[in-house]
Coordinates of C-alpha atoms in Angstrom, one line a residue:
M1 CA 80.5 89.1 51.3
P2 CA 80.4 92.3 53.5
T3 CA 83.4 94.5 53.5
F4 CA 85.3 95.4 56.6
Y5 CA 83.7 98.9 56.7
E6 CA 80.2 97.3 56.4
I7 CA 81.0 94.9 59.3
L8 CA 82.3 97.9 61.3
Q9 CA 79.2 99.9 60.6
D10 CA 77.0 97.0 61.6
L11 CA 78.9 96.6 64.9
R12 CA 78.4 100.3 65.7
Q13 CA 74.7 99.9 65.3
K14 CA 74.6 96.8 67.5
M15 CA 77.2 97.5 70.2
R16 CA 76.9 100.3 72.8
E17 CA 79.6 102.9 72.6
V18 CA 80.5 105.3 75.5
D19 CA 82.8 108.3 75.3
P20 CA 85.8 108.7 77.6
Q21 CA 84.1 111.1 80.0
E22 CA 81.2 108.6 80.5
V23 CA 83.8 105.8 81.1
S24 CA 85.6 107.9 83.7
S25 CA 82.3 108.7 85.5
S26 CA 81.3 105.0 85.4
Q27 CA 84.6 104.0 86.9
K28 CA 84.2 106.5 89.8
A29 CA 80.6 105.7 90.4
N30 CA 80.8 101.9 90.3
S31 CA 84.0 100.1 91.5
S32 CA 82.8 96.9 89.9
V33 CA 83.1 98.3 86.3
I34 CA 86.0 96.8 84.5
I35 CA 87.9 98.8 81.8
L36 CA 89.4 96.1 79.5
D37 CA 92.3 97.3 77.5
V38 CA 92.8 95.0 74.5
R39 CA 95.8 96.7 73.0
E40 CA 99.1 95.0 72.5
K41 CA 101.7 95.0 75.3
E42 CA 103.9 97.6 73.6
E43 CA 101.0 100.0 73.3
W44 CA 100.0 99.4 76.9
Q45 CA 103.5 100.2 78.1
E46 CA 103.4 103.6 76.4
G47 CA 100.5 104.6 78.7
H48 CA 97.2 103.3 80.0
V49 CA 94.0 104.2 81.9
P50 CA 94.6 103.7 85.7
G51 CA 93.1 100.5 87.0
V52 CA 92.5 98.8 83.7
L53 CA 92.6 95.1 83.1
H54 CA 95.0 94.4 80.2
I55 CA 94.4 91.4 77.9
P56 CA 95.8 91.7 74.4
R57 CA 93.1 91.1 71.7
G58 CA 94.9 88.0 70.5
F59 CA 94.6 86.4 74.0
L60 CA 91.1 87.6 74.8
E61 CA 89.2 84.4 74.3
L62 CA 91.9 82.3 76.1
Q63 CA 92.2 84.4 79.2
V64 CA 89.1 86.4 79.9
E65 CA 87.0 83.7 81.5
E66 CA 89.8 82.9 84.0
L67 CA 90.3 86.6 84.9
L68 CA 86.6 87.6 84.7
P69 CA 84.5 84.5 85.6
D70 CA 81.4 86.5 86.6
K71 CA 79.6 87.2 83.3
T72 CA 77.4 89.8 84.8
T73 CA 80.4 92.1 85.4
P74 CA 80.1 95.5 83.6
I75 CA 82.9 95.6 81.0
I76 CA 84.0 98.6 78.9
C77 CA 86.4 97.5 76.2
Q78 CA 89.1 100.0 75.2
C79 CA 91.8 100.0 72.5
A80 CA 93.9 102.7 70.8
G81 CA 91.2 104.2 68.5
G82 CA 87.9 102.5 69.3
I83 CA 87.8 99.8 66.5
R84 CA 89.5 96.8 68.1
S85 CA 87.4 97.4 71.2
L86 CA 84.2 97.0 69.2
F87 CA 85.2 93.6 67.9
A88 CA 86.4 92.6 71.4
A89 CA 83.0 93.7 72.8
K90 CA 81.2 91.6 70.2
T91 CA 83.3 88.6 71.1
L92 CA 82.6 89.0 74.8
R93 CA 78.8 89.3 74.2
D94 CA 79.0 86.1 72.1
M95 CA 80.7 84.4 75.0
G96 CA 77.8 85.3 77.3
Y97 CA 78.9 88.5 79.0
E98 CA 75.8 90.5 79.7
D99 CA 76.9 94.1 80.1
V100 CA 79.6 95.0 77.5
S101 CA 80.3 98.3 75.7
S102 CA 83.2 99.9 73.8
M103 CA 85.0 103.2 74.5
S104 CA 84.7 105.4 71.5
G105 CA 87.9 107.0 70.3
G106 CA 90.0 104.6 72.5
F107 CA 93.0 105.6 74.5
K108 CA 93.8 108.5 72.1
A109 CA 90.4 110.1 72.9
W110 CA 91.0 109.5 76.6
K111 CA 94.3 111.5 76.5
E112 CA 92.8 114.2 74.4
A113 CA 90.1 114.7 76.9
G114 CA 92.7 115.4 79.5
L115 CA 91.8 112.4 81.7
P116 CA 94.6 110.8 83.8
F117 CA 96.7 108.0 82.6
E118 CA 99.7 106.1 83.8
V119 CA 103.0 105.3 82.1
P120 CA 104.3 102.1 83.7
Q121 CA 108.0 101.4 84.5
V122 CA 109.2 99.0 81.8
F123 CA 111.1 95.9 82.8
S124 CA 114.6 95.5 81.3
S125 CA 115.3 92.4 79.3
V126 CA 117.3 91.1 82.2
E127 CA 114.4 91.7 84.7
R128 CA 111.9 90.2 82.3
T129 CA 114.0 87.0 82.0
R130 CA 114.7 86.8 85.7
Y131 CA 111.1 87.4 86.9
G132 CA 109.4 85.8 83.9
R133 CA 107.8 82.9 86.0
H134 CA 106.3 85.5 88.3
I135 CA 105.0 87.7 85.5
R136 CA 103.1 84.8 84.0
I137 CA 101.1 84.2 87.2
P138 CA 97.8 86.2 87.0
E139 CA 97.9 87.1 90.7
V140 CA 101.4 88.6 90.3
G141 CA 101.9 89.8 86.7
E142 CA 104.0 92.9 85.9
K143 CA 102.1 95.0 88.4
G144 CA 102.8 92.6 91.3
Q145 CA 106.5 92.2 90.3
R146 CA 106.8 96.0 90.2
Q147 CA 105.3 96.1 93.7
M148 CA 108.0 93.6 94.9
L149 CA 110.7 95.7 93.4
D150 CA 109.3 98.9 95.0
S151 CA 108.9 97.3 98.5
K152 CA 111.2 97.5 101.4
V153 CA 111.5 94.6 103.9
L154 CA 113.6 94.7 107.1
I155 CA 114.9 91.4 108.5
I156 CA 115.8 91.2 112.1
G157 CA 118.7 88.7 112.4
A158 CA 120.9 87.2 109.8
G159 CA 120.6 83.8 111.4
G160 CA 118.7 80.7 110.5
L161 CA 115.3 82.2 109.9
G162 CA 116.7 85.4 108.4
S163 CA 119.0 83.6 106.0
A164 CA 116.2 81.6 104.4
A165 CA 113.8 84.5 104.2
A166 CA 116.4 86.9 102.8
Y167 CA 117.7 84.5 100.2
Y168 CA 114.3 83.9 98.7
L169 CA 113.0 87.4 99.0
A170 CA 116.2 88.5 97.1
A171 CA 115.5 85.9 94.5
A172 CA 111.9 87.0 94.2
G173 CA 113.0 90.6 93.5
V174 CA 112.1 92.4 96.7
G175 CA 113.8 95.7 95.8
T176 CA 115.2 96.8 99.2
I177 CA 116.2 94.3 101.9
G178 CA 117.5 95.6 105.2
I179 CA 119.3 93.3 107.7
V180 CA 119.9 94.0 111.4
D181 CA 122.5 92.0 113.2
F182 CA 125.5 93.0 115.3
D183 CA 127.1 89.5 115.5
V184 CA 129.9 87.9 113.5
V185 CA 129.9 84.7 111.6
D186 CA 130.9 81.7 113.7
A187 CA 131.5 78.1 112.7
S188 CA 128.5 77.0 114.8
N189 CA 126.2 79.1 112.6
L190 CA 127.0 77.2 109.4
Q191 CA 124.8 74.3 110.2
R192 CA 121.7 76.4 109.5
Q193 CA 122.6 80.0 108.5
I194 CA 122.9 79.5 104.7
L195 CA 123.8 83.1 104.0
H196 CA 127.3 82.6 105.4
T197 CA 130.3 80.5 104.3
T198 CA 133.3 79.0 106.0
D199 CA 135.7 81.5 104.5
R200 CA 133.7 84.4 106.1
I201 CA 134.1 83.2 109.7
G202 CA 134.8 86.2 111.8
Q203 CA 133.2 88.7 109.4
P204 CA 130.2 90.7 110.4
K205 CA 127.0 88.8 109.6
V206 CA 125.4 91.7 107.8
E207 CA 128.3 92.1 105.4
S208 CA 128.4 88.3 104.8
A209 CA 124.6 88.4 104.1
K210 CA 124.9 91.4 101.8
A211 CA 127.6 89.6 99.7
S212 CA 125.5 86.5 99.3
L213 CA 122.3 88.4 98.4
L214 CA 123.9 90.6 95.8
A215 CA 125.7 87.7 94.3
L216 CA 122.3 86.1 93.8
N217 CA 120.5 89.2 92.6
P218 CA 122.6 92.3 91.9
G219 CA 119.5 94.2 90.9
I220 CA 118.3 94.7 94.4
R221 CA 119.5 97.0 97.2
V222 CA 120.8 95.6 100.6
E223 CA 121.0 97.9 103.6
T224 CA 123.0 96.8 106.6
H225 CA 122.5 97.7 110.2
A226 CA 125.4 96.3 112.2
V227 CA 123.9 97.4 115.5
K228 CA 122.1 95.9 118.5
L229 CA 118.5 97.0 118.6
T230 CA 117.7 99.2 121.6
S231 CA 115.0 101.6 122.7
D232 CA 117.1 104.4 121.3
N233 CA 117.4 103.1 117.7
V234 CA 114.6 100.7 117.1
E235 CA 112.1 103.2 115.8
K236 CA 114.6 105.0 113.5
I237 CA 115.7 101.7 112.0
L238 CA 112.3 100.2 111.4
K239 CA 110.6 103.4 110.1
P240 CA 111.7 103.4 106.5
Y241 CA 110.6 99.8 105.8
D242 CA 107.1 98.5 104.8
I243 CA 107.3 95.1 106.4
V244 CA 109.4 93.6 109.3
I245 CA 110.5 90.0 109.5
D246 CA 111.5 89.0 113.1
G247 CA 114.0 86.2 113.0
S248 CA 115.6 87.1 116.3
D249 CA 116.5 84.5 118.9
N250 CA 116.0 86.4 122.2
F251 CA 113.1 87.9 124.0
P252 CA 114.3 91.5 124.5
T253 CA 114.6 91.9 120.7
R254 CA 111.2 90.4 120.1
Y255 CA 109.6 92.8 122.5
L256 CA 111.4 95.8 121.0
V257 CA 110.4 94.7 117.4
N258 CA 106.8 94.1 118.4
D259 CA 106.5 97.4 120.2
A260 CA 108.0 99.4 117.4
C261 CA 105.8 97.7 114.8
V262 CA 102.7 98.5 116.9
L263 CA 103.8 102.1 117.2
L264 CA 104.6 102.4 113.5
Q265 CA 101.7 100.3 112.4
K266 CA 103.8 97.9 110.4
P267 CA 103.3 94.1 109.9
N268 CA 105.6 92.0 112.1
I269 CA 106.1 88.5 110.5
H270 CA 107.3 86.5 113.5
G271 CA 109.0 83.2 113.4
S272 CA 110.6 80.9 116.1
V273 CA 112.2 77.5 116.2
Q274 CA 113.5 75.0 118.7
R275 CA 114.7 71.5 118.2
F276 CA 112.1 70.0 115.8
A277 CA 109.3 72.5 116.2
G278 CA 108.7 75.9 114.6
Q279 CA 106.0 78.6 114.6
V280 CA 105.1 81.4 112.2
T281 CA 102.5 84.2 112.5
I282 CA 101.9 87.8 111.6
F283 CA 101.4 90.4 114.4
Y284 CA 99.5 93.2 112.7
P285 CA 96.8 94.5 115.2
R286 CA 96.1 97.8 113.4
R287 CA 96.0 96.7 109.8
H288 CA 94.2 99.3 107.7
G289 CA 93.2 101.0 110.9
S290 CA 91.2 98.1 112.3
H291 CA 92.0 95.8 115.2
Q292 CA 92.2 92.6 113.3
G293 CA 94.8 90.5 115.2
P294 CA 97.0 90.5 118.3
C295 CA 100.4 91.8 118.9
Y296 CA 103.2 89.7 120.6
R297 CA 102.3 91.2 124.0
C298 CA 98.7 90.0 123.7
L299 CA 100.2 86.5 124.0
Y300 CA 103.1 87.3 126.3
P301 CA 102.8 90.6 128.1
E302 CA 106.2 90.2 129.8
P303 CA 109.3 88.0 129.1
P304 CA 109.5 84.7 130.9
P305 CA 112.2 83.9 133.5
P306 CA 115.5 82.8 132.0
E307 CA 115.2 79.2 133.1
L308 CA 112.0 78.8 131.0
A309 CA 113.5 80.3 127.9
P310 CA 116.5 78.3 126.7
S311 CA 118.2 79.5 123.6
C312 CA 118.9 77.5 120.5
A313 CA 122.5 77.1 121.7
E314 CA 121.2 75.5 124.9
A315 CA 118.2 73.5 123.5
G316 CA 119.5 72.8 120.0
V317 CA 117.7 73.0 116.7
L318 CA 117.6 70.8 113.6
G319 CA 119.5 72.9 111.0
I320 CA 116.9 72.5 108.3
L321 CA 114.0 73.7 110.5
P322 CA 114.8 77.4 110.4
G323 CA 114.9 77.1 106.6
V324 CA 111.4 75.8 106.6
M325 CA 110.0 78.4 108.9
G326 CA 112.0 81.2 107.3
L327 CA 110.6 80.3 103.9
L328 CA 107.1 80.5 105.4
Q329 CA 107.9 84.0 106.6
A330 CA 109.0 84.9 103.1
V331 CA 105.8 83.5 101.6
E332 CA 103.7 85.6 104.0
T333 CA 105.8 88.7 103.2
L334 CA 105.1 88.3 99.5
K335 CA 101.4 87.7 100.2
L336 CA 101.3 91.1 102.0
I337 CA 103.2 92.9 99.3
L338 CA 100.9 91.5 96.6
D339 CA 97.7 91.7 98.7
Q340 CA 96.9 88.1 97.8
G341 CA 95.5 85.2 99.8
Q342 CA 94.8 85.0 103.5
P343 CA 97.8 86.1 105.6
L344 CA 98.6 84.6 109.0
I345 CA 97.1 87.5 110.9
G346 CA 95.5 86.2 114.1
R347 CA 96.6 82.6 113.1
L348 CA 99.6 80.7 114.5
L349 CA 101.0 78.1 112.1
C350 CA 102.9 75.4 114.0
Y351 CA 105.1 72.8 112.4
D352 CA 106.2 69.5 114.0
A353 CA 109.1 68.2 111.9
L354 CA 109.2 64.8 113.5
R355 CA 105.5 64.1 112.7
A356 CA 105.7 66.0 109.4
Q357 CA 102.5 67.8 110.6
F358 CA 101.2 71.3 110.5
S359 CA 98.6 72.6 112.9
E360 CA 97.0 76.0 113.3
L361 CA 95.9 78.0 116.4
K362 CA 93.6 81.0 116.5
L363 CA 95.1 84.0 118.1
R364 CA 92.9 86.7 119.6
P365 CA 93.8 90.2 120.6
D366 CA 93.8 91.1 124.3
P367 CA 91.2 93.9 124.6
E368 CA 93.2 95.3 127.5
C369 CA 96.7 95.0 125.9
S370 CA 98.7 98.0 127.1
Y371 CA 100.4 98.3 123.7
C372 CA 97.9 97.5 120.9
A373 CA 94.3 97.8 122.4
P374 CA 92.3 100.5 120.7
G375 CA 92.5 103.8 122.5
K376 CA 95.6 102.9 124.5
K377 CA 98.4 105.4 124.6
F378 CA 101.7 103.9 123.6
P379 CA 103.6 103.3 126.9
G380 CA 107.1 103.5 125.4
F381 CA 109.9 101.0 124.7
V382 CA 111.5 98.8 127.4
D383 CA 115.1 97.5 127.3
Y384 CA 114.7 94.1 128.9
E385 CA 117.7 92.3 130.3
Q386 CA 119.1 89.7 127.8
F387 CA 117.2 86.4 128.6
C388 CA 118.2 83.8 126.1
A389 CA 120.9 85.4 123.9
S390 CA 123.8 83.1 124.7
R391 CA 127.0 84.1 122.9

């Protein structure tokens, strides 16, 4: 029977090895090249090559085909010193992968060559337990959960939509949640606004919301803005955040939020409800610098007259419905944070609760929109008269 060293020598003759400089050059020249780190989790947490795919050697056969289904993908295996990666490369070749090699010297040689590496933020035991179900999802993993913890989301309105969205984003581990609302908790809110409780009637909604969110997840940060949005403060309030969720119930606020998001190039996750119907979409016309979808003004250039825009207080709303739509807003928020799936950009998702039916409408940008059309100069904010904000 051959010894370990004889097997290793045989592998080195049969498997292609590349040095760290060659690996770095290949990674820069070809974005499809995958550097596969087969070290154990504790080793990976001490430092790793930027952009690597991490699969511990013991899980390689179980996970690699799910994560790398295309067996023509160029793969460079990497470990700590260049031995485990040779065995991993042999395994991948036996599984049918066509272009496999091993990095000589491993991560140790990479560091000694002065090439860049990352040291990830390590989750505490409490965080690992709390977010364990997320971390197990390949599309999320530790990287995605860290993106959630590093993200900042602003929620306009601590009402029905904002309550549901905020609760689940806090539970998911969105690191900073901002809430804008200048109202106080009223008994009529409690039929749908689940952030608030009976004993908080009369308290500012933002303080009630903060207490509920921190009770659920003390590891996040909640920033409160107990002000009415106006043309004087909207840009300053929205600017620090990555994503804006519009759960407002009046047209003047919707237009201010839309216009500020267009100016600041931030995604505006819009929701609305009335009686038994709800709608959700993402207004993000300049995503990644391209004109991919409309803004709110592409659909409604100006607010409607008051008689055509009854508030929820006037028209009524099924209390559970804002929860459904607010959760959809939260789902779209996480998709943007994780850069996963197909976000509702240019698509309006409509829900009819009585029919238990979803439908979708295609939304197209207005090429002449005075706010978001390419080449248009931002015309400024407008403080519209309050149309449907009954108090």
